[in-house]
Tab-separated table of C-alpha atoms in Angstrom:
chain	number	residue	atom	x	y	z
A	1	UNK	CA	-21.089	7.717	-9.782
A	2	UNK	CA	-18.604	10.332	-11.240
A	3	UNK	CA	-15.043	8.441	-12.207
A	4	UNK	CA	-11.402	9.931	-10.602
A	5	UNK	CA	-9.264	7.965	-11.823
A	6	UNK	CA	-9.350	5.868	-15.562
A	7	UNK	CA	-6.843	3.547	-16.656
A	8	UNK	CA	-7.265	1.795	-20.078
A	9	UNK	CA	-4.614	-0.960	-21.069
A	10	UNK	CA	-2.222	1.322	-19.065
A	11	UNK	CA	1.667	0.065	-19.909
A	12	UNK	CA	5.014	1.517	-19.144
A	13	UNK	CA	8.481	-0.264	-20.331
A	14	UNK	CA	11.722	0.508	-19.030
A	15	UNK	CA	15.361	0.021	-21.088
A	16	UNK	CA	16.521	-3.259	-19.337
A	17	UNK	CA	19.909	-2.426	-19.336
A	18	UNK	CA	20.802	-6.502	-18.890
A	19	UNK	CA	19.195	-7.409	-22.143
A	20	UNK	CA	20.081	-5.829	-25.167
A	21	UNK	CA	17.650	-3.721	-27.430
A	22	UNK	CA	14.679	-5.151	-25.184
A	23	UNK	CA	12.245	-3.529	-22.415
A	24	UNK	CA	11.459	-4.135	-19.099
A	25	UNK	CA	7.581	-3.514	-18.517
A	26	UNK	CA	7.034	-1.962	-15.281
A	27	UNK	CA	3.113	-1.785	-16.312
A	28	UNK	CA	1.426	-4.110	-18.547
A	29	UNK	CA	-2.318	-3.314	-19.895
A	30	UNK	CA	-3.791	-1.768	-16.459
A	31	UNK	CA	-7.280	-0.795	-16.744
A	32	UNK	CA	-9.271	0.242	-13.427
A	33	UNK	CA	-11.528	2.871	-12.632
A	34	UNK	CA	-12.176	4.450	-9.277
A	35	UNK	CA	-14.677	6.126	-8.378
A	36	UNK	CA	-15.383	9.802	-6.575
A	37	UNK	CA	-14.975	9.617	-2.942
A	38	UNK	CA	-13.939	6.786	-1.413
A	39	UNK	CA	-10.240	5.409	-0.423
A	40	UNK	CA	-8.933	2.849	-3.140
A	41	UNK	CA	-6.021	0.529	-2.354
A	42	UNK	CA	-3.635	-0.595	-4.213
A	43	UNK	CA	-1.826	-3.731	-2.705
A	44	UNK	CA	1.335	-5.508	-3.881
A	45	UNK	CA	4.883	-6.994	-3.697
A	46	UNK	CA	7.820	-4.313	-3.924
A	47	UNK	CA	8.437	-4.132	-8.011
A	48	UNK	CA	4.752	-4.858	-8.864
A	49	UNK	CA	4.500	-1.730	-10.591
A	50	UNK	CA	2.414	0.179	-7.582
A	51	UNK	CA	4.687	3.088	-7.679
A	52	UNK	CA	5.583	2.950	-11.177
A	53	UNK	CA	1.247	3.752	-11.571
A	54	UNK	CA	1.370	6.280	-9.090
A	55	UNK	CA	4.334	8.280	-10.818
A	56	UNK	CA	2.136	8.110	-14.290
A	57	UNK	CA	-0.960	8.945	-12.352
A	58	UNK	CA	0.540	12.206	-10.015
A	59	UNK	CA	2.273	13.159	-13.751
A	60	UNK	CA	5.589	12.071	-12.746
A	61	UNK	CA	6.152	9.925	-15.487
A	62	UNK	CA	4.941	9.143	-18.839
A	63	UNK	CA	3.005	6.086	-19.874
A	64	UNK	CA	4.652	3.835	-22.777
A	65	UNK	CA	0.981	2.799	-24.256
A	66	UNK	CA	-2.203	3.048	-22.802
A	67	UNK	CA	-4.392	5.260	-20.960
A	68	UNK	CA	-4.669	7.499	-17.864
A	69	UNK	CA	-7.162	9.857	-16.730
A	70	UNK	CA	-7.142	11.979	-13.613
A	71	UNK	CA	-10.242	14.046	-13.066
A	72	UNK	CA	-11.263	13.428	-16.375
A	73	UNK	CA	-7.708	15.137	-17.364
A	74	UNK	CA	-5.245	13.114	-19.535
A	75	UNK	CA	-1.963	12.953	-18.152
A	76	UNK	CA	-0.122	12.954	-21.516
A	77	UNK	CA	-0.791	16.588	-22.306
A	78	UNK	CA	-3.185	18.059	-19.467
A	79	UNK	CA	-0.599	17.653	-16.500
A	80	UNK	CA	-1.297	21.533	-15.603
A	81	UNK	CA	-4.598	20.909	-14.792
A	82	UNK	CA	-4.119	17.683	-12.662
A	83	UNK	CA	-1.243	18.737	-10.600
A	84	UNK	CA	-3.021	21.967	-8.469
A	85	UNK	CA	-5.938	19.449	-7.428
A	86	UNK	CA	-3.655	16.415	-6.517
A	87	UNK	CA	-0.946	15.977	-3.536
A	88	UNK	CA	0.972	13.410	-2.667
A	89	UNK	CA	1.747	11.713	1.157
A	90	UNK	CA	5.334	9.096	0.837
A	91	UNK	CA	5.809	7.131	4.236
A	92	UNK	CA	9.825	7.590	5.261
A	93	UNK	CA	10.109	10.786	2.726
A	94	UNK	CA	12.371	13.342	3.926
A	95	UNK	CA	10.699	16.095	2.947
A	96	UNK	CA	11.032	19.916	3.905
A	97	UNK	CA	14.394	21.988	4.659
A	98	UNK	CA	16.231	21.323	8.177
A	99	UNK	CA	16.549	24.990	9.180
A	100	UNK	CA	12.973	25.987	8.801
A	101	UNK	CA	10.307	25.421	11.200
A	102	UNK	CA	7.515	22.954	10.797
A	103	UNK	CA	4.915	25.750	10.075
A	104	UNK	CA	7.128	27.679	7.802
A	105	UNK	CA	7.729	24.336	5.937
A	106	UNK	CA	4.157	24.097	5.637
A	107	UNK	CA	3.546	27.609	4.494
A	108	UNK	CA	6.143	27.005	2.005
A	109	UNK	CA	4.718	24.206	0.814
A	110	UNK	CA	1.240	25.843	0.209
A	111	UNK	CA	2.651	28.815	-1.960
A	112	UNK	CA	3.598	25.992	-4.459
A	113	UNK	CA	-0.402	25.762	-4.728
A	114	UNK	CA	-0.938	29.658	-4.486
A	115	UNK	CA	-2.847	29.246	-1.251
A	116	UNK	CA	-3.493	32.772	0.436
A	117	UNK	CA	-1.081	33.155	3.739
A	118	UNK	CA	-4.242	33.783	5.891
A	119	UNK	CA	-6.401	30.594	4.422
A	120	UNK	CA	-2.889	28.616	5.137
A	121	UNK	CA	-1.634	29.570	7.881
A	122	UNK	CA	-5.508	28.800	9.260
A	123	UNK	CA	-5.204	25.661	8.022
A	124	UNK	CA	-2.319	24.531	8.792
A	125	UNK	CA	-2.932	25.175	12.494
A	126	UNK	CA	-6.038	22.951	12.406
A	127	UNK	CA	-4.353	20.055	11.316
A	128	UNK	CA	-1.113	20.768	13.410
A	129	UNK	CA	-4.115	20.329	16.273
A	130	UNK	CA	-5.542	17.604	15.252
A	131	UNK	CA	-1.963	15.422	14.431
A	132	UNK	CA	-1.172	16.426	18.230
A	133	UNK	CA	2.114	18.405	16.633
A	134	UNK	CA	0.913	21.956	17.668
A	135	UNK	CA	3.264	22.096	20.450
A	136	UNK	CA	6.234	21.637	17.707
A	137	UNK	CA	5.015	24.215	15.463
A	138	UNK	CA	8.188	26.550	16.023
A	139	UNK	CA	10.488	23.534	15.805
A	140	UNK	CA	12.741	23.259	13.151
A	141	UNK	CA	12.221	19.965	11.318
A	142	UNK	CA	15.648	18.935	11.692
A	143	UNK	CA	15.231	18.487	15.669
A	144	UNK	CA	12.100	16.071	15.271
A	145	UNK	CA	12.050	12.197	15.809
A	146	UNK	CA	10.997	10.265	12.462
A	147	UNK	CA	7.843	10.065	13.529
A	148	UNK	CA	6.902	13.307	14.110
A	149	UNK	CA	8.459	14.094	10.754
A	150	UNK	CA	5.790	11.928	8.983
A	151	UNK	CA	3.366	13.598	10.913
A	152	UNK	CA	4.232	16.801	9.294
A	153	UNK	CA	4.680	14.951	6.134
A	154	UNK	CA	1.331	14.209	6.655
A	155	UNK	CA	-0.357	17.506	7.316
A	156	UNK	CA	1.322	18.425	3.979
A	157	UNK	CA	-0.647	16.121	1.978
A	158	UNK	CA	-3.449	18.000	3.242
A	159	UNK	CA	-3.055	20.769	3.505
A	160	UNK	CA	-3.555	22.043	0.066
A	161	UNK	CA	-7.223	20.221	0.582
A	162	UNK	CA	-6.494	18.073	-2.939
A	163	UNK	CA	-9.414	16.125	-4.528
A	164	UNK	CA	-7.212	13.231	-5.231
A	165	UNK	CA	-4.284	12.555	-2.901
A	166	UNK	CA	-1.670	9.178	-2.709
A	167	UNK	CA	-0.700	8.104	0.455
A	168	UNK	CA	2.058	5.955	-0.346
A	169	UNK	CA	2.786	4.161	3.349
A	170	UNK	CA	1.677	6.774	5.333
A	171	UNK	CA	1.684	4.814	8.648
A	172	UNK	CA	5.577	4.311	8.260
A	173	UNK	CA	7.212	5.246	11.183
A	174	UNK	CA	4.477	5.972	13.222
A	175	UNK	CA	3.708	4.120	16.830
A	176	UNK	CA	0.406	2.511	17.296
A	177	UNK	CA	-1.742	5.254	18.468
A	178	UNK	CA	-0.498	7.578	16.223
A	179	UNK	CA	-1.359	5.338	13.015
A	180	UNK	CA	-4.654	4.879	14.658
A	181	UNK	CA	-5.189	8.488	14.442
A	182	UNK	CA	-3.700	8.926	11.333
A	183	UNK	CA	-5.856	6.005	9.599
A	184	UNK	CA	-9.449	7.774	11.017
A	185	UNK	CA	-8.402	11.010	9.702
A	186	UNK	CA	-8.209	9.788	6.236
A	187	UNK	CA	-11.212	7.928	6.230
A	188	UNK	CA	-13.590	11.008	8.219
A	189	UNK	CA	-11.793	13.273	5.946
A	190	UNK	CA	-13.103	11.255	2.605
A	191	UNK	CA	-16.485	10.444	4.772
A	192	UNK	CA	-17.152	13.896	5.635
A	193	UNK	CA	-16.322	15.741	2.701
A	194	UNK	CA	-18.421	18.009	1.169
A	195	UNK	CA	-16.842	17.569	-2.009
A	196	UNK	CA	-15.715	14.322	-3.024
A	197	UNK	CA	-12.361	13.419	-1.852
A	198	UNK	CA	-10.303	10.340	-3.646
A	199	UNK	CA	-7.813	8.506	-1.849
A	200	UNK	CA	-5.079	6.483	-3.563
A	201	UNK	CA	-3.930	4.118	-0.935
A	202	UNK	CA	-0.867	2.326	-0.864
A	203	UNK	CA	0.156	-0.003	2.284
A	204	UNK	CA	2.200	-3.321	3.003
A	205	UNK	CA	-0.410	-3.225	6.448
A	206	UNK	CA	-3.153	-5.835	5.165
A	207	UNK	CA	-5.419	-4.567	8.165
A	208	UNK	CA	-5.086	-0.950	7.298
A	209	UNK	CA	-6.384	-1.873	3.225
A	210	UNK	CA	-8.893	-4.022	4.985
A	211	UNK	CA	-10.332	-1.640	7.564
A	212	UNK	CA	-10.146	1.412	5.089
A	213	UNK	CA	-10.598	0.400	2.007
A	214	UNK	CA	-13.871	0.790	0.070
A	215	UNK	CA	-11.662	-1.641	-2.705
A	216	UNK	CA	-8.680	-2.602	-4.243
A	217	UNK	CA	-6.579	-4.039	-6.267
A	218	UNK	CA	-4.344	-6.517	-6.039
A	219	UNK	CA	-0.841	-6.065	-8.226
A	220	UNK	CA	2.029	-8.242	-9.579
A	221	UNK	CA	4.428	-7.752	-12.513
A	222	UNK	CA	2.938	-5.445	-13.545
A	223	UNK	CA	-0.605	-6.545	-14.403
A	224	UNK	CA	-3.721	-5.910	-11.925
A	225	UNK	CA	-4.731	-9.724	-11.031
A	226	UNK	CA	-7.996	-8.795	-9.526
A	227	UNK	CA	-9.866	-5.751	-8.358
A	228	UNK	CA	-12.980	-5.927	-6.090
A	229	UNK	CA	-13.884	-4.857	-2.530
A	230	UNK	CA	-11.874	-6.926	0.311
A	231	UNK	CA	-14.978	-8.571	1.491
A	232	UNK	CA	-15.376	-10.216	-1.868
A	233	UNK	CA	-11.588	-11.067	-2.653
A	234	UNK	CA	-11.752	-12.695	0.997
A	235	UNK	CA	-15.033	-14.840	-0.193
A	236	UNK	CA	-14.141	-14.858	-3.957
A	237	UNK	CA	-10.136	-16.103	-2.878
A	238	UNK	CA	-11.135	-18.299	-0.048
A	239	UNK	CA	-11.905	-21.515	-1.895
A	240	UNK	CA	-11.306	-23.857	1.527
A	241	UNK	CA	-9.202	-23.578	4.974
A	242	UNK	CA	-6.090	-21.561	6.353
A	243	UNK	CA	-3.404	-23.662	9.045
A	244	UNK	CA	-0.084	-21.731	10.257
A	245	UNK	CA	1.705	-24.275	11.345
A	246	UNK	CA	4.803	-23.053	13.335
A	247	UNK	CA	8.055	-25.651	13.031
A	248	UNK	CA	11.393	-25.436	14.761
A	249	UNK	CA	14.220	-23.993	12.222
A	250	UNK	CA	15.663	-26.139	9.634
A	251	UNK	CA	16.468	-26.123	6.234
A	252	UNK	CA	13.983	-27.583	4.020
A	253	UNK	CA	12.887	-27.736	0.362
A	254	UNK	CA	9.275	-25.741	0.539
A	255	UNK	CA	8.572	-27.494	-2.785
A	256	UNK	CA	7.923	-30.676	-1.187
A	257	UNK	CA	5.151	-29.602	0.796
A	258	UNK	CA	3.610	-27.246	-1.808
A	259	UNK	CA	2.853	-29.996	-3.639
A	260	UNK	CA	0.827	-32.448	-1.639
A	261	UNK	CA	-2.560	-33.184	-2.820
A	262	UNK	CA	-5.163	-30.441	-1.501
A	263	UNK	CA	-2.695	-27.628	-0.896
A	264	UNK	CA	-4.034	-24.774	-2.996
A	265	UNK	CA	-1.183	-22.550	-2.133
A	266	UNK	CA	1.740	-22.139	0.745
A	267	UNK	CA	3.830	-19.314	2.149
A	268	UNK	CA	6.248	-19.466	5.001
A	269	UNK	CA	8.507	-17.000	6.411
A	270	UNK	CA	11.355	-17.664	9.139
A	271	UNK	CA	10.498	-15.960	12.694
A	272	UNK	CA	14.124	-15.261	13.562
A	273	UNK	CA	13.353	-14.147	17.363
A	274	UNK	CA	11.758	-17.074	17.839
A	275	UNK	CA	13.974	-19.834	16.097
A	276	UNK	CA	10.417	-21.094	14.246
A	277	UNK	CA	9.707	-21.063	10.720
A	278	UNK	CA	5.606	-20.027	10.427
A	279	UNK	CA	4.082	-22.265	7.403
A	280	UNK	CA	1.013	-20.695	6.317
A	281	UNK	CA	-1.538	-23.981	3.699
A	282	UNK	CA	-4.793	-22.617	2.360
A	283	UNK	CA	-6.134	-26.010	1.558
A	284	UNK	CA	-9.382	-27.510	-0.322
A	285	UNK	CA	-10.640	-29.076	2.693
A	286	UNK	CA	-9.697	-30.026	6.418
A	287	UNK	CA	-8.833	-33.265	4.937
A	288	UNK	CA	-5.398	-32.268	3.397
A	289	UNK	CA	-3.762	-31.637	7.105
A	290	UNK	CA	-3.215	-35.032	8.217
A	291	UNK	CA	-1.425	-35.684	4.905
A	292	UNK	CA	0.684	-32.393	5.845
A	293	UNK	CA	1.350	-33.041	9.318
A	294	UNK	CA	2.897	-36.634	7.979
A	295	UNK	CA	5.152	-35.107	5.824
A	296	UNK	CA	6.384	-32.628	8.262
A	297	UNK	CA	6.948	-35.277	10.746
A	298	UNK	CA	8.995	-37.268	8.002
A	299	UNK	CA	11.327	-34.148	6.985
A	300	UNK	CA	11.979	-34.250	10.671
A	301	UNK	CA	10.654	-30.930	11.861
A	302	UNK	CA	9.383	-30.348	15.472
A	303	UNK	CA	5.713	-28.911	15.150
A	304	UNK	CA	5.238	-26.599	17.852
A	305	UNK	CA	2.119	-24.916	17.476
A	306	UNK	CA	-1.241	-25.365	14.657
A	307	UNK	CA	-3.786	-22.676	14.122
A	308	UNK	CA	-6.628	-22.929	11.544
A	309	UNK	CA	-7.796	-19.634	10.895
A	310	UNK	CA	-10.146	-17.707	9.377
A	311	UNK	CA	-9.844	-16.759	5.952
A	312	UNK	CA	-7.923	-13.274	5.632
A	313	UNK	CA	-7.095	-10.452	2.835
A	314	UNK	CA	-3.892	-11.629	3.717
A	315	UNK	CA	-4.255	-14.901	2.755
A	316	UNK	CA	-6.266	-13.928	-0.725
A	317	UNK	CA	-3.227	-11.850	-1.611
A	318	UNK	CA	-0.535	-15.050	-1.085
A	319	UNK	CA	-3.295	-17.228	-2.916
A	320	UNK	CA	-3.546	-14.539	-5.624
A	321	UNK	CA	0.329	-13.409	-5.809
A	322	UNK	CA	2.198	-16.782	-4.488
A	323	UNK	CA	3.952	-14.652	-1.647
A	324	UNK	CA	3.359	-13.078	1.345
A	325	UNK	CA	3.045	-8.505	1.062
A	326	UNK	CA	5.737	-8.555	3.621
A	327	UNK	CA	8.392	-9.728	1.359
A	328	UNK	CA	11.602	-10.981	2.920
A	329	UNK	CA	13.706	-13.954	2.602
A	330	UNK	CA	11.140	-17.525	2.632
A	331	UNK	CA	8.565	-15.693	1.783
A	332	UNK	CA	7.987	-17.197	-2.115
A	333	UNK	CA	5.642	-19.528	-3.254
């Protein structure tokens, strides 16, 4: 199987501006390699260094040490030859000018790529069909609703028919149905190819890397801390059992209860709605909860709901990284 992408002991530093004459490394050592045609995920905490290896890899940025090979291309010195067969797809992006129409944005956008008007403008009303936007064609893009902006956004990473392409959240902003839609493009569009297509996927949706994913890596501080499909990091990660236990707020020290015997790792996050703080224990063996549901009891906490549960990507990623994808306040290890 032909390679897209190549990464050898990838690094990239940064001045840190808080510590003098010293570096900041953004990327440390990254090697991967991802293969022709399928949809490859990249899955980690904000400042992991995902979009710090997408920069390098669309030849945004320059590597410190290392590495990186796009299409066989180096992106130190053959960035002209990577850039007309890659695009690029941010979630949120703002992208386009107000006052034009989404169709002239799009037209615009494939004259960057020197994309005959006719081949375009054919193309561009296919996928305005298919992302259910046809009917806001002649709109300008500064009197659509968010979402409909990222579908446009969307068409444009298209559009040019790349061979590689990042999607960098491209579900953000988008209601249910639409993501749905959005998410079975991709993967028919890498499935039905008749070229191989490469997908670059970025997401802070652990059922969206699941379900399209073909593999992934997992990413922290820089350094890739495993890299399989997400049936095996479910099976390699799983080790034991999953509880969420759900507890009425209170403050509490979360080191106390991730370190009772047989808790292999522990996440929690507070559920503000609800009042509840969700505790997440992978644990060695069933045998560990009775020691946990003690100690709750002691700090004082009123249980209100126990789950065990299946062993997720989710939970492989706080085992692997020590937090939860979603971020937020609680949500450390």
């Amino acid at each position: 199987m032909s390679i897209a992408i190549k990464t050898t002991d990838l690094s990239r530093a940064f001045a840190d501006s808080g510590a003098k004459d010293k570096n900041f490394w953004a990327l440390r050592d990254v090697s991967l390699e991802i293969p022709e045609g399928c949809i490859y995920g990249l899955l980690g905490p904000n400042g992991a260094g995902k979009t710090t290896l997408i920069k390098i890899l669309s030849t945004l940025l320059l590597p410190t040490a290392g590495e990186a090979l796009v299409a066989g291309y180096n992106v130190d010195n053959e960035y002209e030859k990577i850039r007309p067969i890659i695009n690029m797809v941010s979630g949120g992006e703002n992208c386009g000018y107000g006052i034009l129409t989404v169709a002239e944005n799009l037209w615009m956008f494939t004259q960057f790529y020197g994309i005959p008007t006719k081949q375009a403008m054919a193309k561009i009303k296919d996928l305005l069909e298919i992302m259910n936007l046809s009917e806001k064609a002649d709109t300008k893009i500064n009197k659509l609703s968010t979402g409909m902006r990222q579908k446009m956004n969307f068409i444009r990473g298209f559009v040019t028919d790349p061979k590689i392409l990042f999607l960098d959240e491209p579900t953000l902003g988008l209601d249910v149905n639409a993501a749905r839609e959005t998410r079975k493009f991709v993967t028919d569009w890498v499935k039905n190819a008749s070229e191989p297509k490469t997908v670059i996927l970025t997401t802070h949706y652990m059922q969206e890397a699941d379900e399209m994913c073909g593999k992934l890596a997992i990413i922290d501080h820089g350094r890739i801390l495993a890299n399989d499909t997400p049936k095996n990091l479910k099976k390699q990660e799983a080790g034991g059992v999953s509880y969420t236990i759900n507890v009425a707020y209170r403050d509490f020290d979360p080191q106390i209860l991730r370190t009772l015997p047989g808790v292999s790792s522990f996440a929690h996050s507070v559920l503000n709605e609800q009042g509840l703080i969700e505790m997440i224990f992978n644990l060695s063996d069933d045998s560990a909860l009775a020691r946990i549901i003690e100690k709750i009891n002691s700090l004082s906490f009123s249980i209100n709901n126990i789950q065990k549960k299946e062993f997720t990507l989710e939970d492989a990623f706080i085992k692997l990284v020590g937090r939860r994808l979603s971020g937020g306040e609680g949500d450390t290890l």
